[in-house]
mmCIF file of C-alpha atoms in Angstrom:
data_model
loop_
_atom_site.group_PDB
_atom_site.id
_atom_site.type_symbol
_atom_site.label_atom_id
_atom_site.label_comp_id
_atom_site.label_asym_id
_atom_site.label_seq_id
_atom_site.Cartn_x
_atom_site.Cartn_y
_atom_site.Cartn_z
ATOM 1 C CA UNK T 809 18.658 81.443 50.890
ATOM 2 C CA UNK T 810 19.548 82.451 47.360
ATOM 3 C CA UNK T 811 17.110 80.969 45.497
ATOM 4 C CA UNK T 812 14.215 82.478 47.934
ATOM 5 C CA UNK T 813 12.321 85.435 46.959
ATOM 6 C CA UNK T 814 11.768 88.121 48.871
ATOM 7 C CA UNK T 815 8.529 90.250 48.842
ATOM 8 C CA UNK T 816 7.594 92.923 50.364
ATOM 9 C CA UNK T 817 3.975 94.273 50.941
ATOM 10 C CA UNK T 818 3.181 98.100 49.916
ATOM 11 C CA UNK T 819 0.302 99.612 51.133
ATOM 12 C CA UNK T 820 -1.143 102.917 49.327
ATOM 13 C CA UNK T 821 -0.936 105.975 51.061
ATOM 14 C CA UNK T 822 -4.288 107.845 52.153
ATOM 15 C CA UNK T 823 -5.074 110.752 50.053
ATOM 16 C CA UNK T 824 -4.301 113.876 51.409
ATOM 17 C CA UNK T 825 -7.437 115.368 53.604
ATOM 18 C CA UNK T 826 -8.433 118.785 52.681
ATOM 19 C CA UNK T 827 -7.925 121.583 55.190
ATOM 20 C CA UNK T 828 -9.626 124.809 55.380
ATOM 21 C CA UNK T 829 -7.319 127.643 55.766
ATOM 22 C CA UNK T 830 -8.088 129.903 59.510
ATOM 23 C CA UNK T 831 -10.277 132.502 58.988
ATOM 24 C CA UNK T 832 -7.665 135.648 59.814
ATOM 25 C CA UNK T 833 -8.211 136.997 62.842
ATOM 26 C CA UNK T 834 -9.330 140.817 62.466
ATOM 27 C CA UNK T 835 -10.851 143.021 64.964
ATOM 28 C CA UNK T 836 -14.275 142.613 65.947
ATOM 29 C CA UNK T 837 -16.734 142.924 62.745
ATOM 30 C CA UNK T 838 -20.406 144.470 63.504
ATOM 31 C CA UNK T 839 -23.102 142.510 63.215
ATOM 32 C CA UNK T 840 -24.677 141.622 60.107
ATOM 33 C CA UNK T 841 -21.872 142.364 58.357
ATOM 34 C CA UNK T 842 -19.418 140.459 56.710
ATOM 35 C CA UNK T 843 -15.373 140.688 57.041
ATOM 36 C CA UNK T 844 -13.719 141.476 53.367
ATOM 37 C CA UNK T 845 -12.740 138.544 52.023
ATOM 38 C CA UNK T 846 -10.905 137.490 49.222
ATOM 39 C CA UNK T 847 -12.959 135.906 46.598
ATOM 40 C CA UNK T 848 -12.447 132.102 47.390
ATOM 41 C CA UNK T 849 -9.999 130.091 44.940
ATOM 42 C CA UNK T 850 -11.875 127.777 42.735
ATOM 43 C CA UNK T 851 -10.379 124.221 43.567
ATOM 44 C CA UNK T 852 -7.820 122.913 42.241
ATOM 45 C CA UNK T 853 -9.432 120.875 38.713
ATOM 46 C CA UNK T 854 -9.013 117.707 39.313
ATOM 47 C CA UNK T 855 -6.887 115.799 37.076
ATOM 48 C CA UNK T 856 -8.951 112.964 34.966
ATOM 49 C CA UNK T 857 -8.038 109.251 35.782
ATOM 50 C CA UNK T 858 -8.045 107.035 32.980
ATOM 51 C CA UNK T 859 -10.975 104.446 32.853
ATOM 52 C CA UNK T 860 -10.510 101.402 34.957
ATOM 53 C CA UNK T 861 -9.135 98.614 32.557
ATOM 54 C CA UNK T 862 -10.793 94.859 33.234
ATOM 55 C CA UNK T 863 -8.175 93.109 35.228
ATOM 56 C CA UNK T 864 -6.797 90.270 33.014
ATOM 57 C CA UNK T 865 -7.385 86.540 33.889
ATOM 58 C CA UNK T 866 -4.630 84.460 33.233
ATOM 59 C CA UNK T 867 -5.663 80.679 33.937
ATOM 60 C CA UNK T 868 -2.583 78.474 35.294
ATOM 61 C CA UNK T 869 0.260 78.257 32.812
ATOM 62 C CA UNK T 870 0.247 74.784 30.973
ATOM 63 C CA UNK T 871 3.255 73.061 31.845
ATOM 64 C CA UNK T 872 6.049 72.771 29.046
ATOM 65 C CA UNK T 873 6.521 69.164 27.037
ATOM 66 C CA UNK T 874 9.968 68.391 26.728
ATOM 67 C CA UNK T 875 10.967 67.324 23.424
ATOM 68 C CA UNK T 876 11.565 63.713 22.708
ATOM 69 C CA UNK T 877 14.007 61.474 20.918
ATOM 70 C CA UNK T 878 13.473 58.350 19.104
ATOM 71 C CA UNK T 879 16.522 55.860 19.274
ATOM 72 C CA UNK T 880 16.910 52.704 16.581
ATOM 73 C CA UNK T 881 15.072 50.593 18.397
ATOM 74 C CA UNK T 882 11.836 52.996 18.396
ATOM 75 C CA UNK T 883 12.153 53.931 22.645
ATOM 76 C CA UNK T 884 11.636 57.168 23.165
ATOM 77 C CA UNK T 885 13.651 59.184 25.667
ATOM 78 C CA UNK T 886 12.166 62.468 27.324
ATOM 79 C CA UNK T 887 14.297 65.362 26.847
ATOM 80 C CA UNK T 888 13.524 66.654 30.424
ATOM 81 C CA UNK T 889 16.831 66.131 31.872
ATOM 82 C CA UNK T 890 20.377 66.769 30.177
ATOM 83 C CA UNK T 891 20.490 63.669 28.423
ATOM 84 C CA UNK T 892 24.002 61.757 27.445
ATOM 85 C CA UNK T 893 24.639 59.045 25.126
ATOM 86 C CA UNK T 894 27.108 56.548 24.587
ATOM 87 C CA UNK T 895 28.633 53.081 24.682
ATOM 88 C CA UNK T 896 28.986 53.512 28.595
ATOM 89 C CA UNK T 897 28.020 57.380 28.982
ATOM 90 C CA UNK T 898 29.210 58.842 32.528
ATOM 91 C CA UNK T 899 28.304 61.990 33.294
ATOM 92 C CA UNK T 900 31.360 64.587 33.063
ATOM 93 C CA UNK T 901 33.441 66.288 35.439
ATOM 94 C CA UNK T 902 31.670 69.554 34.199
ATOM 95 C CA UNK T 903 27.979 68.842 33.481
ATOM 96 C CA UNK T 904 25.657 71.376 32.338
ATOM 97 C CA UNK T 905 23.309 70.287 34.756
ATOM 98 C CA UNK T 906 23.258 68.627 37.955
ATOM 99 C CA UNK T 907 20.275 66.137 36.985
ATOM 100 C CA UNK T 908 20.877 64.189 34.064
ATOM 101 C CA UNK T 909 19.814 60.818 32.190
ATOM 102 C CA UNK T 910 22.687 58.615 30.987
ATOM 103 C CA UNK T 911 21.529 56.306 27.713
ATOM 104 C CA UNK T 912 23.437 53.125 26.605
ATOM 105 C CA UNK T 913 23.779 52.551 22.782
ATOM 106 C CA UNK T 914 25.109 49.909 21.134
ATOM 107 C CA UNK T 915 28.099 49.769 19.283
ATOM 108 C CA UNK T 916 29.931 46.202 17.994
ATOM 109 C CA UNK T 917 32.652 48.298 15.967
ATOM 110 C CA UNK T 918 33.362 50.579 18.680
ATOM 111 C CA UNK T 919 32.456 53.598 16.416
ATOM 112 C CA UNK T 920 30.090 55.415 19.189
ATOM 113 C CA UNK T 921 32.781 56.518 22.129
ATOM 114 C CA UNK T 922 31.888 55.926 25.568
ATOM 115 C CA UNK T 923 30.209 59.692 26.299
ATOM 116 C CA UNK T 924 29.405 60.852 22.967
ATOM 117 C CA UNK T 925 26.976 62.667 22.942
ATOM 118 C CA UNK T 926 25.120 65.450 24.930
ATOM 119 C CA UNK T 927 21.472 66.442 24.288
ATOM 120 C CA UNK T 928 20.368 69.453 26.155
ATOM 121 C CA UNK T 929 16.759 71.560 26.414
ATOM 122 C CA UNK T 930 17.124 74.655 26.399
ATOM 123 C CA UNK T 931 14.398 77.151 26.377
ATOM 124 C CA UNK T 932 12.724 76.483 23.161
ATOM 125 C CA UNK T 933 15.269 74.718 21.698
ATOM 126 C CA UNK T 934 17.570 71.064 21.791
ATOM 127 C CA UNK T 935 21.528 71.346 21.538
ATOM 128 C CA UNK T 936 23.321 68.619 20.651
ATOM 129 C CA UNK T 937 27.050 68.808 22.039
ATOM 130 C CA UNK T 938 29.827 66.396 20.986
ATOM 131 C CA UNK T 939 31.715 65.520 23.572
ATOM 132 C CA UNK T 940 34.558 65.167 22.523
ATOM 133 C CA UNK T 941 34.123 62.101 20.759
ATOM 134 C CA UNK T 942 36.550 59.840 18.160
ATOM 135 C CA UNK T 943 34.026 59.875 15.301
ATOM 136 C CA UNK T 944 31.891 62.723 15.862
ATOM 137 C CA UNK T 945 28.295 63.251 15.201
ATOM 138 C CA UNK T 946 26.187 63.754 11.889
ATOM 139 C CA UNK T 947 23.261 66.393 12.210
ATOM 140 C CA UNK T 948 20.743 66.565 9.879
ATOM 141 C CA UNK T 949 18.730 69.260 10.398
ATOM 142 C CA UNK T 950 15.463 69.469 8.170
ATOM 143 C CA UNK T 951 15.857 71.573 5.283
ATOM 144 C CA UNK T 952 19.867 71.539 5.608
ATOM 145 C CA UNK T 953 22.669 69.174 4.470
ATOM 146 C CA UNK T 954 23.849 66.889 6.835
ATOM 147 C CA UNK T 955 26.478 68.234 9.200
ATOM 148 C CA UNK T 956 29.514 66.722 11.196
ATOM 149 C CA UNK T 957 30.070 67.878 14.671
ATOM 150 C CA UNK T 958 33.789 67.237 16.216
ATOM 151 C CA UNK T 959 35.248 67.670 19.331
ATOM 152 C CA UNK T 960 33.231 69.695 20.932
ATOM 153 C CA UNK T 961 30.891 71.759 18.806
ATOM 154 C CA UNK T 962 27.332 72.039 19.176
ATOM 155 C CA UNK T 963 23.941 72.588 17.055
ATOM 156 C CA UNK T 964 20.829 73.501 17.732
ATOM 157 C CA UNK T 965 18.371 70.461 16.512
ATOM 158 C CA UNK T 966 14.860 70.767 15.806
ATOM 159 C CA UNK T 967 11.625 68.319 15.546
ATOM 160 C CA UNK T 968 12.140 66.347 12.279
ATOM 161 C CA UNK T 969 16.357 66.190 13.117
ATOM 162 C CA UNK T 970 18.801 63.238 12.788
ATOM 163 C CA UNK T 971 21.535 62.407 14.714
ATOM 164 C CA UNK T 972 24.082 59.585 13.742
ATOM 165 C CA UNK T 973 26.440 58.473 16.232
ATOM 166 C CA UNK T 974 27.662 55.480 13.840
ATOM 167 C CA UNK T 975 27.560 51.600 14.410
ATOM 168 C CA UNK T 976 23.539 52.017 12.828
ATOM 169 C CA UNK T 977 22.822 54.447 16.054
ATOM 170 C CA UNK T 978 20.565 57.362 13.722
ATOM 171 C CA UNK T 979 18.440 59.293 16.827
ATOM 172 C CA UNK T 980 15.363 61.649 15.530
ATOM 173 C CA UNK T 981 14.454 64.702 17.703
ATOM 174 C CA UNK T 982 10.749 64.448 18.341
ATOM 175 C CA UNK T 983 8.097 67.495 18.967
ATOM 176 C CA UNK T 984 6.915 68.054 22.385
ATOM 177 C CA UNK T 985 3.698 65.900 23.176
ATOM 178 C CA UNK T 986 0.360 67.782 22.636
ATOM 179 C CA UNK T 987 -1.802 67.117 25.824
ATOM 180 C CA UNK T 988 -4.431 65.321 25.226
ATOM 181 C CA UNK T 989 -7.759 64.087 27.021
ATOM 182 C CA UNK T 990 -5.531 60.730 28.272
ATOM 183 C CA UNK T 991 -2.847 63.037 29.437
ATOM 184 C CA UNK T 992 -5.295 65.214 31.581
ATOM 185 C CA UNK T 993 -6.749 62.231 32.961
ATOM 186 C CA UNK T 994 -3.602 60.427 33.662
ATOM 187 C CA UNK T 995 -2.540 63.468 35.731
ATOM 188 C CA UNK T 996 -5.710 63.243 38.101
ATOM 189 C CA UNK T 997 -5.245 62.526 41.534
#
């Protein structure tokens, strides 16, 4: 029940009608004449309302792109889900997210530990977690010198960024697809 949103519908009040005040009563008047009366109030100015702006039309939102990551062996991995890589990744007793993809890497010399590494998308950015892992992980962001994360510590990686988990394992962080004419009709019904 939570995650449901309650609305509720307002409707607009009427405007107020306009009433005449009684006419006081007073004895009898002759006729033909007319019963003093106070000059009548000039109504209330009215108070100017602003021009009526066009309402805005605001086609359906284009759904996000995840980012993407190239491994070695050129597969690309959607960054959709919290992703975790490793020699045998598990997911961990406290994940980030309850829907995750677990990736496989190889490593001969044992140099990538079994969960190593944690790729997550968040908003409009990736982190990349170590988890914890023997060797750590070297980030090379674009534009910055490379960077070792240990036990724990995280970066923010953008398009353009390597990741080496050792044993040859280098990842790049990949843009968001554009949508494109095959992507639209690929979508169809």
């Amino acid at each position: 029940d939570d995650d449901l949103e309650h609305t509720r519908s307002l409707e607009r009040p009427a405007p107020p009608k306009h009433v005449e005040p009684p006419e006081p009563e007073h004895g009898s008047v002759p006729a033909g004449e007319v019963p003093d009366r106070p000059a009548p109030a000039e109504p209330p100015a009215e108070t100017p309302r602003p021009a009526a702006q066009p309402r805005e039309t605001t086609s359906p939102a284009e759904p996000r792109r995840p980012y993407r990551l190239k491994m070695s062996d050129g597969v690309i991995v959607s960054l959709d889900l919290t992703v975790y890589l490793g020699r045998r990744p598990s997911v961990p007793r406290i994940a980030s997210d309850r829907r995750v993809r677990l990736v496989s890497v190889p490593s001969v010399g044992k140099e990538v530990s079994a969960t190593h590494l944690e790729l997550r998308w968040t908003g409009d950015a990736v982190v990349a977690t170590d988890m914890r892992s023997t060797n750590g992980s070297t980030v090379t962001v674009p534009g910055n010198p490379p960077r070792t994360l240990l036990r724990g510590e995280s970066a923010v990686v953008t398009p353009g960024s390597l990741i080496d988990l050792g044993d040859g394992n280098v990842l790049e962080v990949l843009s968001p697809e554009r949508l494109t004419v095959e992507h639209l009709v690929d979508t169809l019904p």
